[in-house]
XYZ file of C-alpha atoms in Angstrom:
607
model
C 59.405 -42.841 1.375
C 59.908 -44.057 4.808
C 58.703 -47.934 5.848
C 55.718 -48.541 6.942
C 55.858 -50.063 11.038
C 54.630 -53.254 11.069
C 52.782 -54.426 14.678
C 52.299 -57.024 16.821
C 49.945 -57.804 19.658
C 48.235 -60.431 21.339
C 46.664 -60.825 24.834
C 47.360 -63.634 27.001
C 44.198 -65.086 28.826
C 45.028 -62.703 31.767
C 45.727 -59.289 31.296
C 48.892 -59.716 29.733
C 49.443 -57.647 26.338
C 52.466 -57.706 24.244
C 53.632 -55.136 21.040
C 56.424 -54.923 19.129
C 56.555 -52.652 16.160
C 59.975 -51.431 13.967
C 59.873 -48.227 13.011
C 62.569 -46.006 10.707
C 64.565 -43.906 12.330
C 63.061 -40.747 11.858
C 61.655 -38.017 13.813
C 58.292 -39.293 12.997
C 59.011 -42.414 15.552
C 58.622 -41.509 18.981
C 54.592 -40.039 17.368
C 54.471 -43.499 15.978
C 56.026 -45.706 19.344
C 52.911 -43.363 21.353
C 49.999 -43.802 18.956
C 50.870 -47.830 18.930
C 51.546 -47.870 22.754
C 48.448 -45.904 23.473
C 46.176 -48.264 21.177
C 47.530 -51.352 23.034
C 46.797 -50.082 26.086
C 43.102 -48.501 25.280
C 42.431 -52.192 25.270
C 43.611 -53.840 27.895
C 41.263 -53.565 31.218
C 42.284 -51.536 34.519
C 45.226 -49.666 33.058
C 45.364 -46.868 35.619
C 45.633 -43.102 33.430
C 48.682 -42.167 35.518
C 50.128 -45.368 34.224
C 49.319 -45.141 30.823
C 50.417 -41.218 30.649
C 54.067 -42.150 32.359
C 53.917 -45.217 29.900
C 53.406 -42.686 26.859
C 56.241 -40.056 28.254
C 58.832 -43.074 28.638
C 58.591 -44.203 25.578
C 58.464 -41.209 23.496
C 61.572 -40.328 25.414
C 63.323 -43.769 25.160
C 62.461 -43.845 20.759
C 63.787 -39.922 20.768
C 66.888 -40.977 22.456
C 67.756 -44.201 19.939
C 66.449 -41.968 16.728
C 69.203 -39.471 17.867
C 72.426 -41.207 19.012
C 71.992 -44.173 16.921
C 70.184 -42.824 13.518
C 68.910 -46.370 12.677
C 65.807 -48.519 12.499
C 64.796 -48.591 15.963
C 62.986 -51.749 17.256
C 60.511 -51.095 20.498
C 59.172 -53.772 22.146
C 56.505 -53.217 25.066
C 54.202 -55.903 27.509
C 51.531 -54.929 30.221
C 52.561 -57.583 33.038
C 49.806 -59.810 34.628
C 50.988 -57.616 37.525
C 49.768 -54.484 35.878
C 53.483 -53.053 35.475
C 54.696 -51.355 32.287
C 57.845 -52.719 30.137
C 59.053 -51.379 27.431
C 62.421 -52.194 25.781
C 63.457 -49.863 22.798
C 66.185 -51.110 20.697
C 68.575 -49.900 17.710
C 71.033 -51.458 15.089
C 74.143 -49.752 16.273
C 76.347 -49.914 19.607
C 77.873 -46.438 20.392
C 79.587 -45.155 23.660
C 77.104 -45.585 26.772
C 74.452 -42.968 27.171
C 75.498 -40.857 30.039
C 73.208 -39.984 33.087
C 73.109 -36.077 33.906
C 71.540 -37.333 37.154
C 74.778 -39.284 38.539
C 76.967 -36.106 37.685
C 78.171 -36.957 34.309
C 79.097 -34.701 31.495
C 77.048 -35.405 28.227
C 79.473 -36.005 25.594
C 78.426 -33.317 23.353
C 75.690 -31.054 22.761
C 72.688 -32.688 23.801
C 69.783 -32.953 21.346
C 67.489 -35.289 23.413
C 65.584 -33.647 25.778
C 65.393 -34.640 29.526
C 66.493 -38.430 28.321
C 66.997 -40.637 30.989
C 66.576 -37.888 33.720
C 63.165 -38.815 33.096
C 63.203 -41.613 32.478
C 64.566 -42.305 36.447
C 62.087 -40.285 37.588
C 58.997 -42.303 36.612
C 60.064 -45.912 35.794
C 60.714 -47.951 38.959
C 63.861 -49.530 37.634
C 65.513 -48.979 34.194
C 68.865 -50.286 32.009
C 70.917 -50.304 29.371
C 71.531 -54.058 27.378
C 74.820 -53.967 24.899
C 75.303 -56.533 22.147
C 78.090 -56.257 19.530
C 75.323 -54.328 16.798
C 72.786 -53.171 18.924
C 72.112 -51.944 22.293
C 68.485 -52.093 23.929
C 67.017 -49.370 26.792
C 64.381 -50.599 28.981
C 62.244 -49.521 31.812
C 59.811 -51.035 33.787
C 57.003 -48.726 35.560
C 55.013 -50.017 38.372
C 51.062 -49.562 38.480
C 51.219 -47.350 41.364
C 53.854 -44.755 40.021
C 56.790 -43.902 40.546
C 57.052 -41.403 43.756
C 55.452 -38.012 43.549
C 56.430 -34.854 43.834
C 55.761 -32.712 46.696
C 52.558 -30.659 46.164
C 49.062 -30.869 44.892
C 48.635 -33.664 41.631
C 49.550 -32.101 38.415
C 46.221 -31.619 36.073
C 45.223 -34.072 33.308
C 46.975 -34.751 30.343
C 46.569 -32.801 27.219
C 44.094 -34.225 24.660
C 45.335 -34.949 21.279
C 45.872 -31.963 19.593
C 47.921 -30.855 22.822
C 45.857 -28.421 23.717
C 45.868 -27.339 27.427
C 43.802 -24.897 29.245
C 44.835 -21.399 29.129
C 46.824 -20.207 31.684
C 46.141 -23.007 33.810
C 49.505 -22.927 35.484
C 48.720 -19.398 36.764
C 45.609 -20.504 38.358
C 47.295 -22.216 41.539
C 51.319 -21.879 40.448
C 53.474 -22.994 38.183
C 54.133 -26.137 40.372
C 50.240 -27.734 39.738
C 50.538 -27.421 36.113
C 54.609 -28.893 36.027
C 55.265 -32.201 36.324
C 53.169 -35.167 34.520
C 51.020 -32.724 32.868
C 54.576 -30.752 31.506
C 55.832 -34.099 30.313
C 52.697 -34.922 28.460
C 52.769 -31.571 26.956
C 56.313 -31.970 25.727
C 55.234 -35.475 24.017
C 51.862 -33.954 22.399
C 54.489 -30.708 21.408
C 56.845 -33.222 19.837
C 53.808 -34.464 17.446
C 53.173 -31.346 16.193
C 56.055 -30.604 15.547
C 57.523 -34.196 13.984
C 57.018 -34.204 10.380
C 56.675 -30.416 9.443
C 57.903 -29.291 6.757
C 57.771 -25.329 6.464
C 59.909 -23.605 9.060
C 57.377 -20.776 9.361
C 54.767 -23.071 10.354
C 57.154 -24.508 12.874
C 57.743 -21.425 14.084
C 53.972 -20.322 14.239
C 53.025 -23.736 16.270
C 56.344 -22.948 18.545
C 54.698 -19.396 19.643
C 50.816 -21.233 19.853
C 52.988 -23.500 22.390
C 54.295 -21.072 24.479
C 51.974 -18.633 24.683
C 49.755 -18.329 26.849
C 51.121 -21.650 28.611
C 54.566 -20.637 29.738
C 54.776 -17.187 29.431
C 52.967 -14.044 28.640
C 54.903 -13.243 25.352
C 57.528 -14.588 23.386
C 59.557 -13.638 20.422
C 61.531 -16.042 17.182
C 64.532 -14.942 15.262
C 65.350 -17.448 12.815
C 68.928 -17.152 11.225
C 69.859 -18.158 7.471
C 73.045 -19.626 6.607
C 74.628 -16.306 4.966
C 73.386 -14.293 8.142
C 75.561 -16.983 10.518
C 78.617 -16.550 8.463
C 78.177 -13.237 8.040
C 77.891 -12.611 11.579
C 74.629 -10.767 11.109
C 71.616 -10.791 13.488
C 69.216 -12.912 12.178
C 65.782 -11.771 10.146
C 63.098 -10.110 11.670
C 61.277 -11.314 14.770
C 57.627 -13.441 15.157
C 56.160 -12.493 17.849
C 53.138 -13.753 20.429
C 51.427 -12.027 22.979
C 48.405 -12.722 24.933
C 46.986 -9.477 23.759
C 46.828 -9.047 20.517
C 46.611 -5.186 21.005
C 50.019 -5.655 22.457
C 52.054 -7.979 19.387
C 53.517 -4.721 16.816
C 54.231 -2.695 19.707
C 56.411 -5.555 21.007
C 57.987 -6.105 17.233
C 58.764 -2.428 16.978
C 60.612 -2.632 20.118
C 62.760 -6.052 19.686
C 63.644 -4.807 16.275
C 65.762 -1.955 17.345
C 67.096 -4.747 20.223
C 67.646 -7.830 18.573
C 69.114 -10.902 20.812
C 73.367 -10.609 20.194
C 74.939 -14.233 19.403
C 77.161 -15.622 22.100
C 80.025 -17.788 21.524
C 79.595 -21.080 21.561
C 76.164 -23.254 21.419
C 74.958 -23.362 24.575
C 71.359 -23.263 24.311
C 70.572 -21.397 27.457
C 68.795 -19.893 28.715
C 70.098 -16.056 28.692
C 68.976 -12.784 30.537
C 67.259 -10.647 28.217
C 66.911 -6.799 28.568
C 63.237 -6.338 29.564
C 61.242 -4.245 27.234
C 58.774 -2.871 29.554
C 57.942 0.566 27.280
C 56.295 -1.687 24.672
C 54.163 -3.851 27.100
C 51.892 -1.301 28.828
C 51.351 -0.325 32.256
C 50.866 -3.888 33.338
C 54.069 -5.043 31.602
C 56.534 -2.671 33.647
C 58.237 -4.814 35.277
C 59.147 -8.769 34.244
C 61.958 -11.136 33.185
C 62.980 -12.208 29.513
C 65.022 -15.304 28.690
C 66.765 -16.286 25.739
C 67.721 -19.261 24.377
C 70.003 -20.188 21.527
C 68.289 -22.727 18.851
C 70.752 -25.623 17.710
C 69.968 -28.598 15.867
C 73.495 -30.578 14.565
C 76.241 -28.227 16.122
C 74.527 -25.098 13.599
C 72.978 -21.995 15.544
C 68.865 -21.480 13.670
C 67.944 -19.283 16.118
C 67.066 -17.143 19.165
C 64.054 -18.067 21.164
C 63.212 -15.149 23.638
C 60.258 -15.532 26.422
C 58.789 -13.124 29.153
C 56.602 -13.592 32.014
C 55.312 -10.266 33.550
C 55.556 -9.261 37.305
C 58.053 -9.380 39.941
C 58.312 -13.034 39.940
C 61.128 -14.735 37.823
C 60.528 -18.292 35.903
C 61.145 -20.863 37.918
C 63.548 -23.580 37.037
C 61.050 -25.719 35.934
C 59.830 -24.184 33.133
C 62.812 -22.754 31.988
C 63.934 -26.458 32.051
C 61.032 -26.889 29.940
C 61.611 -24.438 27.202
C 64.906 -25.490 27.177
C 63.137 -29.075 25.960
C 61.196 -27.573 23.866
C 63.519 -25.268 22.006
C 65.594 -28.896 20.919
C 62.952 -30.172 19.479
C 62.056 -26.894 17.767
C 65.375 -26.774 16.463
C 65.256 -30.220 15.572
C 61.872 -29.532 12.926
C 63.061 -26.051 11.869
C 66.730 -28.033 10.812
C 64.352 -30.804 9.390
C 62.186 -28.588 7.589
C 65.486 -26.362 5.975
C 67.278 -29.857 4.634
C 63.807 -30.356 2.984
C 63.947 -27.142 1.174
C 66.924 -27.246 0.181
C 66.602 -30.852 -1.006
C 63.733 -29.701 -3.173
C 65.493 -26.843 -4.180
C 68.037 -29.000 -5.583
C 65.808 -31.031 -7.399
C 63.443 -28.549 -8.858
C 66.877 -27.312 -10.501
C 67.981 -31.286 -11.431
C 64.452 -31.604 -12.919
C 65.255 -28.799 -14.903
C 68.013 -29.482 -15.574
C 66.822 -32.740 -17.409
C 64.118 -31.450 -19.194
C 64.527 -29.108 -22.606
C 64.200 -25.264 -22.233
C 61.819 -25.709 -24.468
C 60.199 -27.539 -27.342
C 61.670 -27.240 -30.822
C 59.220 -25.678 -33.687
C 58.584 -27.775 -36.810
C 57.672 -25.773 -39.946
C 54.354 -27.803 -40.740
C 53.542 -29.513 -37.774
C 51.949 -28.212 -34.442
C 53.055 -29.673 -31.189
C 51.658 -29.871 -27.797
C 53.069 -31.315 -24.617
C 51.248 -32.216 -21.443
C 54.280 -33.159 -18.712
C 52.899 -33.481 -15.126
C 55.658 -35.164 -12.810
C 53.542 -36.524 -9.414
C 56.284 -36.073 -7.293
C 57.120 -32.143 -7.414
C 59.344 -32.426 -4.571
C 61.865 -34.632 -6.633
C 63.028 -35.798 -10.153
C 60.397 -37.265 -12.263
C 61.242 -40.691 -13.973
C 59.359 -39.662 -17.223
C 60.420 -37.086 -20.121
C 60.662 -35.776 -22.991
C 62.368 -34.176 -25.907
C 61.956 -32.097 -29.327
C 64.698 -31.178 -30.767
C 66.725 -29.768 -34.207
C 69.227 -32.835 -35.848
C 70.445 -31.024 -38.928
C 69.698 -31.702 -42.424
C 65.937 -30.854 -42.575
C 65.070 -33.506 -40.015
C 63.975 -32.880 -36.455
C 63.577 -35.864 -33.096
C 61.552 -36.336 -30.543
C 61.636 -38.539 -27.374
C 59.283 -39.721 -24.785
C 60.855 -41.941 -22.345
C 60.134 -43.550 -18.762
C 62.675 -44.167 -16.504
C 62.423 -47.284 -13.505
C 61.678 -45.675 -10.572
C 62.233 -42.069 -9.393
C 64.368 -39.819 -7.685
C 68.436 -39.643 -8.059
C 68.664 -43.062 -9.765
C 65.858 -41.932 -12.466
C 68.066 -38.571 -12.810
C 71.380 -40.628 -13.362
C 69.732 -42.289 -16.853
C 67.917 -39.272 -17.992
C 70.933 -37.096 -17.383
C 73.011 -40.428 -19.510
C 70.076 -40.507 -21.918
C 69.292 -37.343 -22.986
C 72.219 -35.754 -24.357
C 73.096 -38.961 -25.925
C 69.812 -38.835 -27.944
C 70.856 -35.255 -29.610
C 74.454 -36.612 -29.721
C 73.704 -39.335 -32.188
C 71.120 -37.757 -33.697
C 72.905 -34.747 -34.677
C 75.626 -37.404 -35.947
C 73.064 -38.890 -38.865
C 72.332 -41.711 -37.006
C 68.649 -43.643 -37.838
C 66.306 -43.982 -35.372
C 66.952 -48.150 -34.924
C 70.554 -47.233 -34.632
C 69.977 -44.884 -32.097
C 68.364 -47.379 -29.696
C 71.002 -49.968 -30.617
C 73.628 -47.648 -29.325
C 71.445 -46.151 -26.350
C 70.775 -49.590 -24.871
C 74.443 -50.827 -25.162
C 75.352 -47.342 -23.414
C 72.450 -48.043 -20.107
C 74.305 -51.590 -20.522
C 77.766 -50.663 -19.717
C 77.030 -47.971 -17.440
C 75.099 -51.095 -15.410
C 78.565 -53.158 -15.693
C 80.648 -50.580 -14.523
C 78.278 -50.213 -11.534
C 78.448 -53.631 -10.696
C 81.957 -53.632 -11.256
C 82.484 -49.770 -8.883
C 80.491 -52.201 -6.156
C 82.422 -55.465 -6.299
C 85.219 -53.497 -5.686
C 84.229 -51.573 -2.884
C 83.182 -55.252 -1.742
C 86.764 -56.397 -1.665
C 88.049 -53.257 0.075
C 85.616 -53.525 2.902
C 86.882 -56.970 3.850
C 84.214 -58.893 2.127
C 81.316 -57.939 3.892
C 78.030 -57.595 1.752
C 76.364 -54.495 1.028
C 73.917 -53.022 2.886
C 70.248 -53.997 0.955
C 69.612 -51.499 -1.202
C 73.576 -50.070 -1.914
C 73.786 -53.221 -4.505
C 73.820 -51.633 -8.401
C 70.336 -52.140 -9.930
C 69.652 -52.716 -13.760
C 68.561 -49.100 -15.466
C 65.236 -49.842 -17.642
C 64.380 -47.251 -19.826
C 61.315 -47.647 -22.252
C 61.430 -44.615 -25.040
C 59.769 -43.980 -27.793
C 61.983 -42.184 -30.178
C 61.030 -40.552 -33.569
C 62.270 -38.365 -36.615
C 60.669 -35.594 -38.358
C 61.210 -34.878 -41.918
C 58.699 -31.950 -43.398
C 57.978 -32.847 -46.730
C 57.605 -29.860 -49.392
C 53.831 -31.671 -51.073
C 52.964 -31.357 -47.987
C 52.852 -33.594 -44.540
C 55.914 -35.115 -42.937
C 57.580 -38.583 -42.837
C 57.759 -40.120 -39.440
C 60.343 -42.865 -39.018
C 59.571 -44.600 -35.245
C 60.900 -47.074 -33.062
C 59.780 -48.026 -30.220
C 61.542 -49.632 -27.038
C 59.286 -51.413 -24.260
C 57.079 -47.763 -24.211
C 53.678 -47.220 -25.203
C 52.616 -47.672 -28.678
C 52.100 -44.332 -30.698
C 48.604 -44.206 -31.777
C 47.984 -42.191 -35.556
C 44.467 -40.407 -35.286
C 42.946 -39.416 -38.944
C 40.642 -36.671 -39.442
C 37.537 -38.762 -40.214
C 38.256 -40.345 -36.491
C 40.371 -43.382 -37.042
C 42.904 -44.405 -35.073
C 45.774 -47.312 -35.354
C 48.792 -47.953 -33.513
C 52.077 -46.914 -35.724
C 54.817 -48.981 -34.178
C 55.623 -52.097 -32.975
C 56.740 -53.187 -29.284
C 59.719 -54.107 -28.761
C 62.346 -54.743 -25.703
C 63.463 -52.348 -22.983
C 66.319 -50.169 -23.092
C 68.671 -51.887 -20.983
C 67.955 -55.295 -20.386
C 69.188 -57.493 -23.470
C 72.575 -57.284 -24.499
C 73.490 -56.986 -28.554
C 69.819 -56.074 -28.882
C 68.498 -55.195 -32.677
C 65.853 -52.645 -32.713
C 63.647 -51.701 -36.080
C 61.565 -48.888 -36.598
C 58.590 -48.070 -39.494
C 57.941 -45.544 -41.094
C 55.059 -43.515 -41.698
C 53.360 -40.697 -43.000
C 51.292 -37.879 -41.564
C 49.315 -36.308 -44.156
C 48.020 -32.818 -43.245
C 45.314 -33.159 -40.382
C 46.931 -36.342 -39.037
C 47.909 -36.428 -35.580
C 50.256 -38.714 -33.703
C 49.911 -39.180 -30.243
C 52.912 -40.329 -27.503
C 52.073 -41.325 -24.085
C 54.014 -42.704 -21.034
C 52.249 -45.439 -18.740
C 51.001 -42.956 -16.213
C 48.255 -42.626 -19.377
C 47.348 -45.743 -19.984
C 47.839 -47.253 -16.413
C 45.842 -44.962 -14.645
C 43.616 -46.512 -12.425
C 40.623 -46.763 -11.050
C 39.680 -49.351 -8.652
C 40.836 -52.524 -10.718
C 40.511 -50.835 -13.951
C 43.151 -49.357 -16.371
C 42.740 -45.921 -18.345
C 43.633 -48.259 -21.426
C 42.022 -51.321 -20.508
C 39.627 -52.520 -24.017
C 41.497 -49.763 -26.287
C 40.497 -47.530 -23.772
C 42.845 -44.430 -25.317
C 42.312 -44.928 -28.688
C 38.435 -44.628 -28.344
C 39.603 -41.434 -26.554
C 41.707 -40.118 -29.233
C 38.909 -40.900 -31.640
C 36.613 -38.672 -29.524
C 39.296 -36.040 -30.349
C 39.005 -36.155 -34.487
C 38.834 -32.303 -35.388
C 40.334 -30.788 -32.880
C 44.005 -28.429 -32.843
C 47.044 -30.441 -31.263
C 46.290 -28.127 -28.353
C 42.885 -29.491 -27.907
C 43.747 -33.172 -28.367
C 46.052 -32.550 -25.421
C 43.819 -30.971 -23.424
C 40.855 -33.455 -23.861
C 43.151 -36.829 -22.709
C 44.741 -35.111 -20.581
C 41.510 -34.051 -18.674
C 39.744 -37.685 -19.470
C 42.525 -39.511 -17.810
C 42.234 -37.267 -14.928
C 38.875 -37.871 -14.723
C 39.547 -41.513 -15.118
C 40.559 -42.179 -11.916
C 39.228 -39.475 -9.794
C 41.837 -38.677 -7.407
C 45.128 -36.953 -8.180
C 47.548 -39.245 -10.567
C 49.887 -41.993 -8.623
C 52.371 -42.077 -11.250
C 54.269 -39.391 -13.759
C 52.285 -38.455 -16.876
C 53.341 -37.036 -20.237
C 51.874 -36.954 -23.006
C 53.005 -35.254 -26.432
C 50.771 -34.515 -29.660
C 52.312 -34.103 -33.398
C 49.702 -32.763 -35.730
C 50.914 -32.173 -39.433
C 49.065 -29.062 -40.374
């Protein structure tokens, strides 16, 4: 999960106001940089609009920029002078080659990514710089209260509220030229917002056509390649399309399906002549221009944007300037939003991956299993097990791993198979902790030892927070089966910093049937017990992980005063299935709002 920003402010007894806030480098910044910037200056008395607006642009520009070339936490730092002039100085934690300046005549050093950049920023700050330390390097710009210089031509229109919408075809109303300009460059911000942060391509590609049209052209088509269809050479999937008439939209599908945009060589985003499909747009759509523009986010081709503007009249510069903007940040959320699927795809199959197929049947005892991971976008740090060992006996396993993610996955994917492993080997449930925990032990000393090593080879410099090995906990509860032929099964248990297994009878009584003990990687040359008991037909054993019994609400615990067991008493009668069902739907209750943490829960009923 990405840091929260922390802010600053205070006002001097003037008008002076002062922020700073550091944010992660993500493409959720610059939205972050505006809606701090914006509060501080809501506040602050006889801010002119134009001067908060340019203040907005800059500094969504200036956050883009540092997110982009430098990739690290970015540190922005703003003041409202007593003057009434605008600084803002926008910092990262890393000191590449100098930013160069399209407006002086030199060549970008790759493709760019950023948008107009410092173009823009030239044009509305009335002086601006770059600041170069050995780690770092700090872009500032100071705006004066009257503006920079204006553009020939009437005053662009208002800014865009806060949803970015604008009013429809307002640019037609007297020319492209009184919509472009401020009102463009607040458009592009608000655009970035809705954009920043999504996570679906096809909703990224549904808000990119809601942008465009009717704002910037008439209609507008979206091929979006996959990765097979670039190496294969192919032409992308089928195109979304936007019109301003609706009447108008699978008329102009049919028609760009049989011409789909051809890939050029190279990634130059554009913008291309397009053929104009003037059969498919009615008599009022005879005659117009189509661009096309290529959609690149990190040197890899997503996509063809295509727009068209009806009449005689071609686009002028200035919008096709601002397409071109837009279609890099597009790219930028429809690359963001594909590394996101495929990151979940990847753990949906770990998380599979780490969990049994399925659950083992016990002749004699019913089973039920309630596993409920509150991440589903990643691995879960809880889970479970029920499983054959040979010689009439069967285990089970209901652990909880520290934390979540890949470092939860590394000591289930360690733990798991070493469970079955001794098991299947005849080894007793105590000597199967014994073992497990000296295993989590060792793996944490050859860790430490991987690191200290990598220390020395990188000249001694310390680790970056958060690359240093961390101890793996594990708490499990881990069990055997043994079906007896009178009747009932034996239930040897043993029980490692985890829960404590609570034995419900059928007249409603309830007891715990273990005894705590330490966590699973934490004391070396630990000696674990277990007990044994036995379930009698009717007897059910129930095994929880703390997302249970620590569910909250408010200051209260789901287990606070015995809180499960008078639950499980509640449940006296009822199938495995049911008992199951009933906590599972009490705990949800419990708390009222969807579960913070992982929850399993598994029910052994001796029938």
């Amino acid at each position: 999960m990405a840091a929260i920003p922390t802010q600053r402010e205070s006002q001097a007894p003037a008008r002076e106001v002062r922020g700073h806030t550091t944010l992660p480098g993500s493409p959720l910044a610059p939205g972050s940089a505006r809606a701090l910037v914006r509060a501080a200056l809501a506040v602050a008395p006889g801010v002119p609009a134009r001067l908060a607006d340019d203040a907005l642009v800059v500094v969504s520009e200036l956050v883009t920029n540092a997110v982009l070339h430098a990739g690290t936490d970015v540190d922005v730092d703003w003041r409202l002078e007593e003057t009434g002039a605008f600084v803002v100085e926008v910092g990262d934690r890393h000191s590449p080659r100098a930013p160069r300046d399209p407006a002086a005549g030199e060549a970008p050093c790759d493709v760019p990514d950023h948008g107009r950049g410092l173009r823009l920023v030239a044009a509305l700050a009335e002086s601006w710089g770059v600041t170069y330390r050995t780690d770092a390097r700090t872009v500032w710009a100071r705006l004066s209260p009257a503006g920079a210089p204006a553009a020939d031509g009437p005053a662009p229109p208002p800014a865009p509220g806060a949803a970015g919408e604008l009013a429809p075809r307002q640019y037609r109303a007297g020319g492209d030229r009184d919509w472009l300009g401020r009102g463009a460059l607040s458009f592009l911000a608000e655009a970035s917002d809705l954009l920043a942060g999504q996570l679906d391509e096809n909703l990224v590609a549904a808000l990119t056509g809601r942008l465009i049209v009717p704002r910037l052209a008439d209609w507008c088509a979206l091929w979006l390649e996959d990765e097979a269809t670039v190496r294969g050479g192919g032409d992308g999937g089928p195109a979304r399309v936007w019109h301003t008439g609706e009447a108008r939209v699978e008329e102009l599908r049919c028609a760009l399906r049989k011409e789909p945009p051809r890939q050029r060589d190279g990634l130059r985003p554009g913008p291309e002549p397009y053929p104009w499909p003037g059969h498919a747009l009615g008599p009022e759509g005879t005659h117009g221009s189509a661009l096309a523009y290529r959609l690149i986010a990190g040197g890899r081709p997503l996509g063809t944007l295509v727009i068209g503007r009806c009449g005689p009249a071609r686009f002028p510069d200035e919008v096709t300037g601002l397409v071109e903007d837009l279609g890099r940040r597009v790219a930028l959320a429809i690359g963001a939003a594909r590394q996101y699927a495929r990151q979940a795809t990847i753990s949906a199959v770990l998380q599979r991956g780490l969990l049994p197929g399925a659950v083992a049947e016990i002749p004699g005892v019913r089973s039920a299993l309630v596993y409920e991971p509150c991440d589903k976008g990643g691995p879960s740090g809880d889970f479970y097990d029920l499983f054959p060992a040979g010689d009439g006996r069967w285990c089970f396993a209901v652990g909880d791993v520290q934390g979540k993610g890949p470092e939860a996955a590394v000591v289930i994917g360690l733990a798991r198979p070493w469970l079955r492993l001794l098991a299947r080997e005849g080894y007793r449930a105590a000597d199967v902790l014994d073992r497990l925990n000296q295993l989590l032990l060792d793996d944490a000393t050859e860790a430490a030892d991987a690191a200290a090593r990598a220390l020395v080879t990188a000249g001694g410099r310390p680790l970056p927070p958060g690359d240093a090995p961390q101890t793996r906990f594990l708490s499990l509860l881990y069990g055997e089966l043994t079906p007896r032929e009178d009747g009932g099964v034996r239930c040897t248990l043993a029980s490692a910093g985890h829960p404590l297994p609570l034995l419900l009878r059928p007249d409603g009584q309830v007891r715990t049937a273990a005894r705590p003990q330490t966590l699973l990687g934490v004391v070396e040359d630990e000696t674990y017990t277990s007990e044994t008991i036995e379930l009698r037909p009717g007897d059910s054993l129930l095994c929880v992980t703390d997302g249970v019994t620590e569910r909250r609400s408010g200051s209260r615990q789901f287990d606070d005063g015995d809180g499960l067991a008078r639950a499980l008493s509640g449940c006296a009668g009822l199938s495995a299935e049911g008992i199951a069902g009933r906590i599972r739907r009490l705990v949800h209750d419990f708390g009222g709002g969807l579960p913070e943490d992982d929850l399993a829960l598994l029910v052994l009923q001796a029938e």
